[in-house]
PDB file of C-alpha atoms in Angstrom:
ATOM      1  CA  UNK A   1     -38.900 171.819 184.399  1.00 63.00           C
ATOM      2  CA  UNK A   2     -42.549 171.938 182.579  1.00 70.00           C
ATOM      3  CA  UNK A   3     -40.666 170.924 179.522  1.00 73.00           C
ATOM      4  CA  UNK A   4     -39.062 168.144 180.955  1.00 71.00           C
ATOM      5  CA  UNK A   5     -41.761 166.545 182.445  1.00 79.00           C
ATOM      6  CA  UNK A   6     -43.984 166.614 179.066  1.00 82.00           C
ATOM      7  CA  UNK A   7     -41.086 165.544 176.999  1.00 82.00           C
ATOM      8  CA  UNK A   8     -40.999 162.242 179.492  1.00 85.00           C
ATOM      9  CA  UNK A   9     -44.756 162.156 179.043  1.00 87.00           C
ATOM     10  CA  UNK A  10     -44.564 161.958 175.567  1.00 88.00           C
ATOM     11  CA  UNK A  11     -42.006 159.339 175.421  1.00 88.00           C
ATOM     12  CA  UNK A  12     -43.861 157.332 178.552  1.00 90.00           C
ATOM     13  CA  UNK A  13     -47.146 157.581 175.529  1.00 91.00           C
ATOM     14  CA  UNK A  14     -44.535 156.647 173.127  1.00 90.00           C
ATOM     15  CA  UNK A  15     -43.612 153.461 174.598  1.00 90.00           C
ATOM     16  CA  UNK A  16     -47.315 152.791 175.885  1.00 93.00           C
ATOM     17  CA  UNK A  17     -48.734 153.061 172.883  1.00 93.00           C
ATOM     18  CA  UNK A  18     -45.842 150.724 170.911  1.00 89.00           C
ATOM     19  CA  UNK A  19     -46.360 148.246 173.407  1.00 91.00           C
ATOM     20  CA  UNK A  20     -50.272 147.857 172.940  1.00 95.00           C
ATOM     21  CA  UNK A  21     -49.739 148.204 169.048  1.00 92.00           C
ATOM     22  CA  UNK A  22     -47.322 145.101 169.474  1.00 90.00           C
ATOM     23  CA  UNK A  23     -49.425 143.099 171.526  1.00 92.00           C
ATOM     24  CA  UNK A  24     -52.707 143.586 169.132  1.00 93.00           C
ATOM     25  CA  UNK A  25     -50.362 142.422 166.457  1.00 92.00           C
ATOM     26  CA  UNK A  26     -48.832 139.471 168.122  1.00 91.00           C
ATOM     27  CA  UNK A  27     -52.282 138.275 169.459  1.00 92.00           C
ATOM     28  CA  UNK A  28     -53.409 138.768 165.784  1.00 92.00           C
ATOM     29  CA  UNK A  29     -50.951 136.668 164.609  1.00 91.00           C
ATOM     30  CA  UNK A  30     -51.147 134.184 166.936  1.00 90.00           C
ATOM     31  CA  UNK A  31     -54.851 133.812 166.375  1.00 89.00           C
ATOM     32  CA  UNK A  32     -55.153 133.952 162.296  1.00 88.00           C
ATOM     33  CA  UNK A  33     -51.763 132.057 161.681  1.00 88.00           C
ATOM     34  CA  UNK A  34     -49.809 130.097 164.257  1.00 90.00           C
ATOM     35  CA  UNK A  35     -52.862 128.539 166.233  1.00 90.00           C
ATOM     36  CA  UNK A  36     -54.141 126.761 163.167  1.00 89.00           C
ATOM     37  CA  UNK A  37     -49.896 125.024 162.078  1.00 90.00           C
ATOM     38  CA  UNK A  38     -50.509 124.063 166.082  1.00 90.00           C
ATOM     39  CA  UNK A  39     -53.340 122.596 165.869  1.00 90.00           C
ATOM     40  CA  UNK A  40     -51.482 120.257 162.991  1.00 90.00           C
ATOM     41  CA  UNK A  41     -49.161 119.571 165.146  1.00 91.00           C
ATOM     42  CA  UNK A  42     -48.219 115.552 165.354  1.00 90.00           C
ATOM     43  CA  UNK A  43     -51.157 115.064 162.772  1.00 91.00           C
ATOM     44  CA  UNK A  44     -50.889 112.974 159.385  1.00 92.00           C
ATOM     45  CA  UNK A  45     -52.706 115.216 156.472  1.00 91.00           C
ATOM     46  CA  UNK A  46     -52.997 114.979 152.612  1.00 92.00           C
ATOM     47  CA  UNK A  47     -50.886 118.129 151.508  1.00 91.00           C
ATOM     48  CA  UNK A  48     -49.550 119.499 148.163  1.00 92.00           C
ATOM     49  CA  UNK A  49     -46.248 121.434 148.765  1.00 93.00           C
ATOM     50  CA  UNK A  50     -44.710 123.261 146.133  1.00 95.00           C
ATOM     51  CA  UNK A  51     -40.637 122.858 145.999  1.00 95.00           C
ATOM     52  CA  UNK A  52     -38.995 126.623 146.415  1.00 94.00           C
ATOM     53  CA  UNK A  53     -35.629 125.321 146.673  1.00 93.00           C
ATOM     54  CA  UNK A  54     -33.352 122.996 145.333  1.00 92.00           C
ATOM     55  CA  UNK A  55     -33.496 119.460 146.918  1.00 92.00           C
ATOM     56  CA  UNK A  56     -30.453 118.134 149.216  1.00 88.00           C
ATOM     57  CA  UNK A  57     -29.064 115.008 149.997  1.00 87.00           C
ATOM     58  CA  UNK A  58     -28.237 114.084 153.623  1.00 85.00           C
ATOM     59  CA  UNK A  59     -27.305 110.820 155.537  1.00 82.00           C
ATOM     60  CA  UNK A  60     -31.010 109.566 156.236  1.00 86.00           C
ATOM     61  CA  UNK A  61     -32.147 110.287 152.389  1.00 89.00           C
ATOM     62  CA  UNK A  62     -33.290 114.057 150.961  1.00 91.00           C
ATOM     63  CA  UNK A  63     -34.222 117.488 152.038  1.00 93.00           C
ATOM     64  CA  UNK A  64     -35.940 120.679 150.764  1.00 94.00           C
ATOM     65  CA  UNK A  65     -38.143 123.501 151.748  1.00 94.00           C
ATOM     66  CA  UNK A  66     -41.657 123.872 150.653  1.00 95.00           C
ATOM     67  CA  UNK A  67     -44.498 126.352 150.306  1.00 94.00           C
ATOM     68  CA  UNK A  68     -48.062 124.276 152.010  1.00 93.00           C
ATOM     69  CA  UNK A  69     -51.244 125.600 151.794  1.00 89.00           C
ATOM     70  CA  UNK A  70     -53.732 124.778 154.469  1.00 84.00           C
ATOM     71  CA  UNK A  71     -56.751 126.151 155.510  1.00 79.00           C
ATOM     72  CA  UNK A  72     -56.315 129.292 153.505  1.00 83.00           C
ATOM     73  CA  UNK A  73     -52.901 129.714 154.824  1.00 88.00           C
ATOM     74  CA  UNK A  74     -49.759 129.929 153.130  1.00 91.00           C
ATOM     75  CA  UNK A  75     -47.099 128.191 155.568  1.00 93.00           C
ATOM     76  CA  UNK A  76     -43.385 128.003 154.332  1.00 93.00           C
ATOM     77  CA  UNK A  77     -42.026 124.129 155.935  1.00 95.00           C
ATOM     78  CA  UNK A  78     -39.104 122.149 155.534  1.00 95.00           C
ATOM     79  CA  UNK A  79     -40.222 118.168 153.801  1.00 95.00           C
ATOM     80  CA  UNK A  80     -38.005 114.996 154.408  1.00 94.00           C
ATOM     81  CA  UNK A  81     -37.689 112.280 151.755  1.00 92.00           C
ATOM     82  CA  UNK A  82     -36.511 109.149 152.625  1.00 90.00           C
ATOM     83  CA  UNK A  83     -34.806 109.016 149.599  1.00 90.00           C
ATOM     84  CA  UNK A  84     -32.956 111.812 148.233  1.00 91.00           C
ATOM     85  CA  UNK A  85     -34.558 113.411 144.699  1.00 91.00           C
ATOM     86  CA  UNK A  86     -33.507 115.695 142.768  1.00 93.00           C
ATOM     87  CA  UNK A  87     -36.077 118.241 143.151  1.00 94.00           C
ATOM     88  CA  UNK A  88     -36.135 122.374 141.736  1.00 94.00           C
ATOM     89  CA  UNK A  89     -38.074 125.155 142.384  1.00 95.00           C
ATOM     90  CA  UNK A  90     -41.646 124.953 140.941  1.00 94.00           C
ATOM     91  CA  UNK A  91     -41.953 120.970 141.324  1.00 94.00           C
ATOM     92  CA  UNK A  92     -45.014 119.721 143.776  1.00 94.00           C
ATOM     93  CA  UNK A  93     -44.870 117.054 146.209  1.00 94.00           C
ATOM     94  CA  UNK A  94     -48.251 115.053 146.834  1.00 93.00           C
ATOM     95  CA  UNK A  95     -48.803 112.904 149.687  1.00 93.00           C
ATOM     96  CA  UNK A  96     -49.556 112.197 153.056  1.00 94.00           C
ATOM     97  CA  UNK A  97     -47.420 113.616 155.813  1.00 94.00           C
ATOM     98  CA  UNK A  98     -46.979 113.634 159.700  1.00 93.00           C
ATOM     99  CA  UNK A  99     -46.757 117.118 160.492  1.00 93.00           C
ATOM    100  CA  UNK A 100     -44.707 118.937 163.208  1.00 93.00           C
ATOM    101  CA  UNK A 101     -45.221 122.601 164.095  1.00 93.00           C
ATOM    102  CA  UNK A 102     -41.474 123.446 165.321  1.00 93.00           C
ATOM    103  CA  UNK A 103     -42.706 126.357 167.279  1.00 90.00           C
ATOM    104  CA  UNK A 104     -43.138 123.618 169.939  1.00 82.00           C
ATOM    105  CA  UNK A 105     -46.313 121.171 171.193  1.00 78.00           C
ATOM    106  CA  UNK A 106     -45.867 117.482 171.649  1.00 80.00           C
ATOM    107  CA  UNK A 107     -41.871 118.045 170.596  1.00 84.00           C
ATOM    108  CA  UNK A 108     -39.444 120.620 171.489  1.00 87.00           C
ATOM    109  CA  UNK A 109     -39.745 124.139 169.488  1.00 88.00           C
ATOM    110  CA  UNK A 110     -36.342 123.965 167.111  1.00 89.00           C
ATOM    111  CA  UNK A 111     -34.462 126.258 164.974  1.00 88.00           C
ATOM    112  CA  UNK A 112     -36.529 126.622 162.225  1.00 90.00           C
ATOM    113  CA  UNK A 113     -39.276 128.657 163.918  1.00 91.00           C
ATOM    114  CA  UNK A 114     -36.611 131.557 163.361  1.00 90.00           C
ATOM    115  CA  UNK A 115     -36.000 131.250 159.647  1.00 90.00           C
ATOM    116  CA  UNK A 116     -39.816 131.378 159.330  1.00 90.00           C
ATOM    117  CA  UNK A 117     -40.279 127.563 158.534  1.00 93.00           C
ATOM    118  CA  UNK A 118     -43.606 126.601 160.950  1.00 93.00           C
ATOM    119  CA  UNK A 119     -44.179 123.235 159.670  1.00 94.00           C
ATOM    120  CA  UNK A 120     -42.098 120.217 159.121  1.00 94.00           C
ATOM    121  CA  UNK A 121     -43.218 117.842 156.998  1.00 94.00           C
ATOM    122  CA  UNK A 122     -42.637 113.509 157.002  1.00 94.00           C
ATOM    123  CA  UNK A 123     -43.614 111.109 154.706  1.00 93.00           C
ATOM    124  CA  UNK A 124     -46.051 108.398 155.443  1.00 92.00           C
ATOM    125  CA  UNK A 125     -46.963 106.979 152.272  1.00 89.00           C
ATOM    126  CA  UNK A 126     -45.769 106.920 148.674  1.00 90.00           C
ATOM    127  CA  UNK A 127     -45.022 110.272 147.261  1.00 91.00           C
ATOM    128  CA  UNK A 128     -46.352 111.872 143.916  1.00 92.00           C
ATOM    129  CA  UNK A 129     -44.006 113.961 142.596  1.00 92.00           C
ATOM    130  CA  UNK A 130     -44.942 116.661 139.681  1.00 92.00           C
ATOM    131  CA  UNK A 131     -41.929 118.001 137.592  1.00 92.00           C
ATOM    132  CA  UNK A 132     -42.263 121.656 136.462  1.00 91.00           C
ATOM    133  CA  UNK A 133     -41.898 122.576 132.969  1.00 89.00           C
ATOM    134  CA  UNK A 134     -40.664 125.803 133.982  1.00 91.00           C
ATOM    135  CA  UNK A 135     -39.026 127.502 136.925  1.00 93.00           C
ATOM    136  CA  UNK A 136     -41.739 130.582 138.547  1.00 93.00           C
ATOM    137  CA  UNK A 137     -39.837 133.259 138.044  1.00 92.00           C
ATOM    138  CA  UNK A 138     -40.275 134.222 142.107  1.00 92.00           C
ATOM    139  CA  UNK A 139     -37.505 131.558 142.381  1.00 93.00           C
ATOM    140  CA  UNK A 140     -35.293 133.304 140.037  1.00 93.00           C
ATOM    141  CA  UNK A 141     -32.755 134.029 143.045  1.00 93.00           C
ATOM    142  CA  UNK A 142     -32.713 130.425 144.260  1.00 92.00           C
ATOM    143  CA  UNK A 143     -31.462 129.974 140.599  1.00 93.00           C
ATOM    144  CA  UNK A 144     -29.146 132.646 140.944  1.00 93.00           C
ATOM    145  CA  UNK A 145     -27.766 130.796 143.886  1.00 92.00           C
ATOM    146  CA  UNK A 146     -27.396 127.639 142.337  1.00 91.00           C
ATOM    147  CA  UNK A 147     -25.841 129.308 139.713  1.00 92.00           C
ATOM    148  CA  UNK A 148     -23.432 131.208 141.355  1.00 92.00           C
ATOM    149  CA  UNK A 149     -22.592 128.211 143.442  1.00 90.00           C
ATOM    150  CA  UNK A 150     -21.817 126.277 140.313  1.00 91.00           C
ATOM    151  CA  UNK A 151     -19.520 128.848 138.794  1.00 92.00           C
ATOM    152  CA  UNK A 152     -17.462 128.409 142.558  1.00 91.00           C
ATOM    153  CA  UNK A 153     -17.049 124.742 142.013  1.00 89.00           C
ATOM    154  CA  UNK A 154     -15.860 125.027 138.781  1.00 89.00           C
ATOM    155  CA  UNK A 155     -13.472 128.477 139.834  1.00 91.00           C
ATOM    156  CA  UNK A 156     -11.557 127.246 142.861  1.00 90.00           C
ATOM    157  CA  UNK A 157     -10.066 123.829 144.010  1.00 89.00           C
ATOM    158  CA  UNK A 158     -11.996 121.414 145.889  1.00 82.00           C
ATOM    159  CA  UNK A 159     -10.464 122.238 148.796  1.00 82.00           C
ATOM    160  CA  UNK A 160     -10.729 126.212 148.540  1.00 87.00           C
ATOM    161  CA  UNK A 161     -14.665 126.451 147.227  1.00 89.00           C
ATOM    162  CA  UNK A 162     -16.314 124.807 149.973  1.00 86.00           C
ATOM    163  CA  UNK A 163     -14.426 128.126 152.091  1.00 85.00           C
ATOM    164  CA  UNK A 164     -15.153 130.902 148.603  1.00 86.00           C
ATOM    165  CA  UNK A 165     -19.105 129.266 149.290  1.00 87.00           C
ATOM    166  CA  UNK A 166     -19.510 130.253 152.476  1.00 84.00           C
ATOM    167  CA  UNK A 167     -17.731 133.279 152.438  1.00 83.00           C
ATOM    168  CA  UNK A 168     -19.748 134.715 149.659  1.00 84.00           C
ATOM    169  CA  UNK A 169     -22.659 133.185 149.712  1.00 83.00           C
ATOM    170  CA  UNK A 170     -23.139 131.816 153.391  1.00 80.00           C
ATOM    171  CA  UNK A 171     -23.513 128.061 151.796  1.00 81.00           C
ATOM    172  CA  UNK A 172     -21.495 125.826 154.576  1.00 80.00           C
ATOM    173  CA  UNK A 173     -22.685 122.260 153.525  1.00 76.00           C
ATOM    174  CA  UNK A 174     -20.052 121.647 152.018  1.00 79.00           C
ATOM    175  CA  UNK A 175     -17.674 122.770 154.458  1.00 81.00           C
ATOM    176  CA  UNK A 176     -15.446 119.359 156.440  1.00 81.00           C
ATOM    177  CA  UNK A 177     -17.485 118.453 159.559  1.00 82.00           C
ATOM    178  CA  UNK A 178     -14.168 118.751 161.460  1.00 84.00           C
ATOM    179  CA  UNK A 179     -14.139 122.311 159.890  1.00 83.00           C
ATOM    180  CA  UNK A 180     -16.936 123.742 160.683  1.00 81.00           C
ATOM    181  CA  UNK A 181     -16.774 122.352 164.750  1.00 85.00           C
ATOM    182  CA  UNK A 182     -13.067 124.274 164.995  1.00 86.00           C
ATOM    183  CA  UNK A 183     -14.909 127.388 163.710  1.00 82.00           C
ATOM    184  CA  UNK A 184     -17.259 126.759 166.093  1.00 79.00           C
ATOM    185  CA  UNK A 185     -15.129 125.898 168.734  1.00 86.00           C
ATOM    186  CA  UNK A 186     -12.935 128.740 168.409  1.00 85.00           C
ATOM    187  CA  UNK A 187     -15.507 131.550 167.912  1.00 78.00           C
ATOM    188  CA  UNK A 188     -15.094 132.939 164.899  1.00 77.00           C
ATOM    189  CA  UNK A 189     -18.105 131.202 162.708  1.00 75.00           C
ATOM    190  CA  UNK A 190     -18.830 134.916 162.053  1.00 72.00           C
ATOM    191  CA  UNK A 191     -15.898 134.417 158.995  1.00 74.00           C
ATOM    192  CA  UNK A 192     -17.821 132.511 157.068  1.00 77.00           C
ATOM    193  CA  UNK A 193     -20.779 134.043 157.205  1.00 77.00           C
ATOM    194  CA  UNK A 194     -22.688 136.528 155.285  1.00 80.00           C
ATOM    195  CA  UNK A 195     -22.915 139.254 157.277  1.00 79.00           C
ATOM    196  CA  UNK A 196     -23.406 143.289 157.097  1.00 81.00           C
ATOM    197  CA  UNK A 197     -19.860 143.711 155.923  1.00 82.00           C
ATOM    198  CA  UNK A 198     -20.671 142.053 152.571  1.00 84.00           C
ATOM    199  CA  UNK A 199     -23.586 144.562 152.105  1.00 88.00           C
ATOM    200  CA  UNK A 200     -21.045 147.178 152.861  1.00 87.00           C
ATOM    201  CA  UNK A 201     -18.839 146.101 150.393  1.00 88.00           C
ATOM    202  CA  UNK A 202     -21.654 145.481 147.518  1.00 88.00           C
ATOM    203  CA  UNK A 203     -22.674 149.066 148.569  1.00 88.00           C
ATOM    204  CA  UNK A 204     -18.888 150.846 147.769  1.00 90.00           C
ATOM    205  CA  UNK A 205     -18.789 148.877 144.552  1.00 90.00           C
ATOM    206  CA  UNK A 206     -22.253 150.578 144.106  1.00 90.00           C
ATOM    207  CA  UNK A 207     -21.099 153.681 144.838  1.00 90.00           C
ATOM    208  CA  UNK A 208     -17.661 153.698 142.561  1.00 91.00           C
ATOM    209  CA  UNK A 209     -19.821 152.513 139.658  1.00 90.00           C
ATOM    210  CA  UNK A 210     -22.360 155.255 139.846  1.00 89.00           C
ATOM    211  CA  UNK A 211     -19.868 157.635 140.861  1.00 87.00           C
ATOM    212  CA  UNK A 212     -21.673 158.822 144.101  1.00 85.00           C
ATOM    213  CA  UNK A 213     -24.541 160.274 142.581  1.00 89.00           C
ATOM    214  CA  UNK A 214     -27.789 160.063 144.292  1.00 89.00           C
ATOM    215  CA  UNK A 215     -30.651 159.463 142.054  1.00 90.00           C
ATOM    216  CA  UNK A 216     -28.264 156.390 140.240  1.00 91.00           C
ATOM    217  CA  UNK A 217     -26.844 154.847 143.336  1.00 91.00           C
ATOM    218  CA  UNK A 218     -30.519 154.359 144.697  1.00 91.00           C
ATOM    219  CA  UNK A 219     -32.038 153.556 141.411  1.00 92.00           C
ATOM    220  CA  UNK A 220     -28.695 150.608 141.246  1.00 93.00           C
ATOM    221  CA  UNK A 221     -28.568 149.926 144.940  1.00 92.00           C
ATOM    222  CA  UNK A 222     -32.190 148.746 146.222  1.00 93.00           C
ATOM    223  CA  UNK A 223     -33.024 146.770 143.472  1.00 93.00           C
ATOM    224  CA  UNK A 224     -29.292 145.051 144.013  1.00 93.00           C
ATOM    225  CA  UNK A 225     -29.587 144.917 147.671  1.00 93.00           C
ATOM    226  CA  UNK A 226     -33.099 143.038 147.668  1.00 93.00           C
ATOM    227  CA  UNK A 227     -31.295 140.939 144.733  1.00 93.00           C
ATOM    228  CA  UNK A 228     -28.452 140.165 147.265  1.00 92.00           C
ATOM    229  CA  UNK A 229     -30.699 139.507 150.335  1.00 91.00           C
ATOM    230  CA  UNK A 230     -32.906 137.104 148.214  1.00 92.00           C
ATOM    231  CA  UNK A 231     -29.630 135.105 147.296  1.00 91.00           C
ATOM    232  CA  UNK A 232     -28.500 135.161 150.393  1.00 88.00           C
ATOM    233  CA  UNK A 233     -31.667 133.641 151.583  1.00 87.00           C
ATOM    234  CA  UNK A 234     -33.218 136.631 153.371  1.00 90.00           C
ATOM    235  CA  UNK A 235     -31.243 134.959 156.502  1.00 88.00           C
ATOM    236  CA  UNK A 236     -31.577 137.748 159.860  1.00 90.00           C
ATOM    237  CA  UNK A 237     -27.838 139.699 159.490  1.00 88.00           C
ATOM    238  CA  UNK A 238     -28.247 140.182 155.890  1.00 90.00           C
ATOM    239  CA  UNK A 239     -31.663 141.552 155.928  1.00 93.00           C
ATOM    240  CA  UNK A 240     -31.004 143.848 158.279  1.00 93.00           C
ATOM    241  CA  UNK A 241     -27.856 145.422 156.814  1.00 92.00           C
ATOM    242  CA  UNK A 242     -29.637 145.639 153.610  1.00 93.00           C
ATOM    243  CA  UNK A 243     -32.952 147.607 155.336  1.00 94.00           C
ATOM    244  CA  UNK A 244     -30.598 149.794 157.272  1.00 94.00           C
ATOM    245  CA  UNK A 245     -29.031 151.112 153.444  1.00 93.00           C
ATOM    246  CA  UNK A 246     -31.716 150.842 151.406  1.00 94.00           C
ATOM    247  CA  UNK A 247     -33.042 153.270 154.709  1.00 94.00           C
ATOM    248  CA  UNK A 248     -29.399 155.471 153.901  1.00 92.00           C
ATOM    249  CA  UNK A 249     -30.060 155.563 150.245  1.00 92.00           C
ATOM    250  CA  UNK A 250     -33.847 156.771 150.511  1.00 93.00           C
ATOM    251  CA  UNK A 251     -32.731 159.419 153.088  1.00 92.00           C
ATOM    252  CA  UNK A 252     -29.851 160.622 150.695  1.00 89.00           C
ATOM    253  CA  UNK A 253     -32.119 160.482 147.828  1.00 89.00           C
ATOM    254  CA  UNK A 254     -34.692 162.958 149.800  1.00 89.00           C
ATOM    255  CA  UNK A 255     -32.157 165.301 151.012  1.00 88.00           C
ATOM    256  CA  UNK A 256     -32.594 163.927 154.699  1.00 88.00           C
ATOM    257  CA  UNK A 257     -30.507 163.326 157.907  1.00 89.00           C
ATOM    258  CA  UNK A 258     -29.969 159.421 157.790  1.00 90.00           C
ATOM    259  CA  UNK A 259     -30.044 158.487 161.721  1.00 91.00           C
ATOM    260  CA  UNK A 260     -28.820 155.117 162.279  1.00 90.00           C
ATOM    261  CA  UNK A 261     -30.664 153.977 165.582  1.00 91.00           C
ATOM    262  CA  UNK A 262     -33.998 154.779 163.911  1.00 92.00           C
ATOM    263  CA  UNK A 263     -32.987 152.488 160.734  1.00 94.00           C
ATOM    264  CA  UNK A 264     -31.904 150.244 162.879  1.00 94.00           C
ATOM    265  CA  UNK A 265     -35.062 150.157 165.094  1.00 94.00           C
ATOM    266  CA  UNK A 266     -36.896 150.337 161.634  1.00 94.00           C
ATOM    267  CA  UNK A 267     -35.252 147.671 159.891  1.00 95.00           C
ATOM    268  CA  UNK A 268     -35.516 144.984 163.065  1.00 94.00           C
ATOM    269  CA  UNK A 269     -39.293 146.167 163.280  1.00 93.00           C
ATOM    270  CA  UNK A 270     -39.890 145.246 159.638  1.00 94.00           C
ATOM    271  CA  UNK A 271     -38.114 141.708 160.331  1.00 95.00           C
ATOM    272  CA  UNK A 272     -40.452 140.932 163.484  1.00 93.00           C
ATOM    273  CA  UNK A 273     -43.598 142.264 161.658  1.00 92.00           C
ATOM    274  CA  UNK A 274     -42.412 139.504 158.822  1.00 92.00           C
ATOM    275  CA  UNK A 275     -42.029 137.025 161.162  1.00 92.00           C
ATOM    276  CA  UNK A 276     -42.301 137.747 165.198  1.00 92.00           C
ATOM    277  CA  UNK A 277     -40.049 133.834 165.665  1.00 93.00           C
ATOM    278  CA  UNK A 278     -36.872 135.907 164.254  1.00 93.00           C
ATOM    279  CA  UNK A 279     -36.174 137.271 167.677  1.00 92.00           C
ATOM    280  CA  UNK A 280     -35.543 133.700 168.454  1.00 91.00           C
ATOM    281  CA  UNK A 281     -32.529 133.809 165.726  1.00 90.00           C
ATOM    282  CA  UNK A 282     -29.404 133.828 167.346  1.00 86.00           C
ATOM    283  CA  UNK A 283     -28.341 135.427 163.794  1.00 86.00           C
ATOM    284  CA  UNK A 284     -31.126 138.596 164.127  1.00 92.00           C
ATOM    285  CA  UNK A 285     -30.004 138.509 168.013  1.00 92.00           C
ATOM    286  CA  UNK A 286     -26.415 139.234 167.296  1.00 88.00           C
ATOM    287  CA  UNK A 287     -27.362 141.047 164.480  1.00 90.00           C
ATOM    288  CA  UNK A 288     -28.886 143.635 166.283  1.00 93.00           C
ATOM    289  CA  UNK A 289     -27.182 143.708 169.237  1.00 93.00           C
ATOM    290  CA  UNK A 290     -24.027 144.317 167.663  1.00 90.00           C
ATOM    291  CA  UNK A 291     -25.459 147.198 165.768  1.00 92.00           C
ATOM    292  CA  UNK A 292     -26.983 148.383 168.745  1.00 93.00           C
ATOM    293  CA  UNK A 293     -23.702 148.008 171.139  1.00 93.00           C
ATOM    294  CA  UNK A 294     -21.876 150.263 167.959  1.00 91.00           C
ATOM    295  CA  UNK A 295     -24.389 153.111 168.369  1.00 90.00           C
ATOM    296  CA  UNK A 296     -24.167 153.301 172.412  1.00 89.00           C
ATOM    297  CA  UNK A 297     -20.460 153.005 173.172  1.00 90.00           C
ATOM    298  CA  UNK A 298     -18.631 153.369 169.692  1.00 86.00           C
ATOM    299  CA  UNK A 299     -18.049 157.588 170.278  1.00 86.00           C
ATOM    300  CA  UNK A 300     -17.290 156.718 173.934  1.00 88.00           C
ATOM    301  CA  UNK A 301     -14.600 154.268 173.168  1.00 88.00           C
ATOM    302  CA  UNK A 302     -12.926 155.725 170.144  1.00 87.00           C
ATOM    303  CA  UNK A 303     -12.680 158.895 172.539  1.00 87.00           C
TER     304      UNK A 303
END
């Protein structure tokens, strides 16, 4: 009975302690970097943003996502043209902007808060654009991606690549709006998404290359799995699955029990330490859940 009651103790201490490390963090956070993109919020200011995607043309003129630096911050944000240009990674756009902090203030919070965009930017005067010479090689995997996207197009009919994008690569612009609302609609979105099961299946191509052995399959798979997840955009389900076997890999390397809960727990830990808005994600929230309901009722229902 003495052993019982320390061994709920130590968890109660566990879980104590957890929670005041996560507050202290959150509180840190809040103070040194979401306070100050608030405090922008609804205000015009000279910025320089530096293009880490490739530019996209939509109905009311152009988008693409940015890297801002103000007041000693680094804030990733999303910055609307109101004409589309061709932009790449490595080009900067100079100007003056209205900015809009889209974890909420004067406007609504919106979607991007959980992709780890804080700022949205709008033009209000004339922009100066400066062209790279050449792409940073950081953005290497948003070439990759364009790449890869490219080599679709020119692989499968019109009508099939828009499907072979999104499938592989999670890329659904180009998918028919009348499409993408019956996926919706119907529930199964999931389809065309990159998800955990393409990790899997990167991971047993992995493993038939290197022919299961240890030291090769982890020296292959972690580079290729961060290579993948980069691609893929770092979006919330992909990230995940590729923490949770890079976690398998490292515990197979070392000879160690891999215990999926505590990967799991590790890997959604890592995400929130990244960026606490994830949990906001309806991607990281299924995600996780999923992975969660698996480990609690999987053994019950297959027996």
């Amino acid at each position: 009975v003495a052993a019982f009651r320390w061994k709920k103790v130590r968890i109660t201490a566990f879980v104590l302690a957890g929670a005041a490390v996560a507050m202290v963090f959150f509180l840190g956070y809040r103070a040194a970097y979401l306070q100050p993109a608030s405090a922008m919020d609804g205000t015009e200011q000279v910025i320089s943003a530096e293009v880490t995607d490739y530019s996209y043309e939509t109905d009311f003129g152009g988008v693409v996502e940015a890297s801002i630096r103000m007041e000693g911050r680094q804030y990733r944000a999303v910055v609307y043209l109101d004409e589309y240009v061709h932009l790449i990674p490595g080009d900067r756009i100079e100007g003056l902007f209205r900015l809009r902090c889209t974890t909420g203030g004067r406007e609504e919070a919106t979607y991007h808060r959980g992709n780890g965009i804080l700022l949205l930017c709008y033009p209000e005067s004339e922009l100066n654009i400066l062209q790279t010479e050449q792409i940073p090689a950081k953005y290497y995997p948003a070439v990759l991606r364009r790449t890869l996207l490219a080599y679709i197009d020119g692989a499968f009919p019109a009508d099939t690549a828009c499907f072979a994008k999104a499938l592989l690569l999670g890329e659904k612009s180009d998918l028919p709006y009348e499409i993408s609302t019956a996926f919706k609609i119907s529930g199964i979105s999931h389809i065309i998404a990159v998800s955990g099961l393409h990790v899997s299946i990167l991971f047993a191509i992995v493993t038939l290359i290197t022919g299961k052995r240890r030291l090769l399959m982890a020296l292959i798979g972690i580079p290729l799995l961060l290579l993948f997840a980069a691609v893929a955009g770092f979006t919330p389900s992909v990230t995940r699955a590729c923490l949770m076997q890079m976690l398998f890999l490292i515990a197979m390397l070392c000879n160690k029990e891999y215990d999926p809960p505590t990967s799991l727990a590790f890997a959604a830990l890592t995400m929130l330490a990244v960026n606490p808005f994830v949990i906001t994600s309806v991607s990281f929230q299924l995600s996780v859940g999923c992975m969660a309901g698996i480990f609690l009722f999987s053994r019950r229902i297959t027996g």
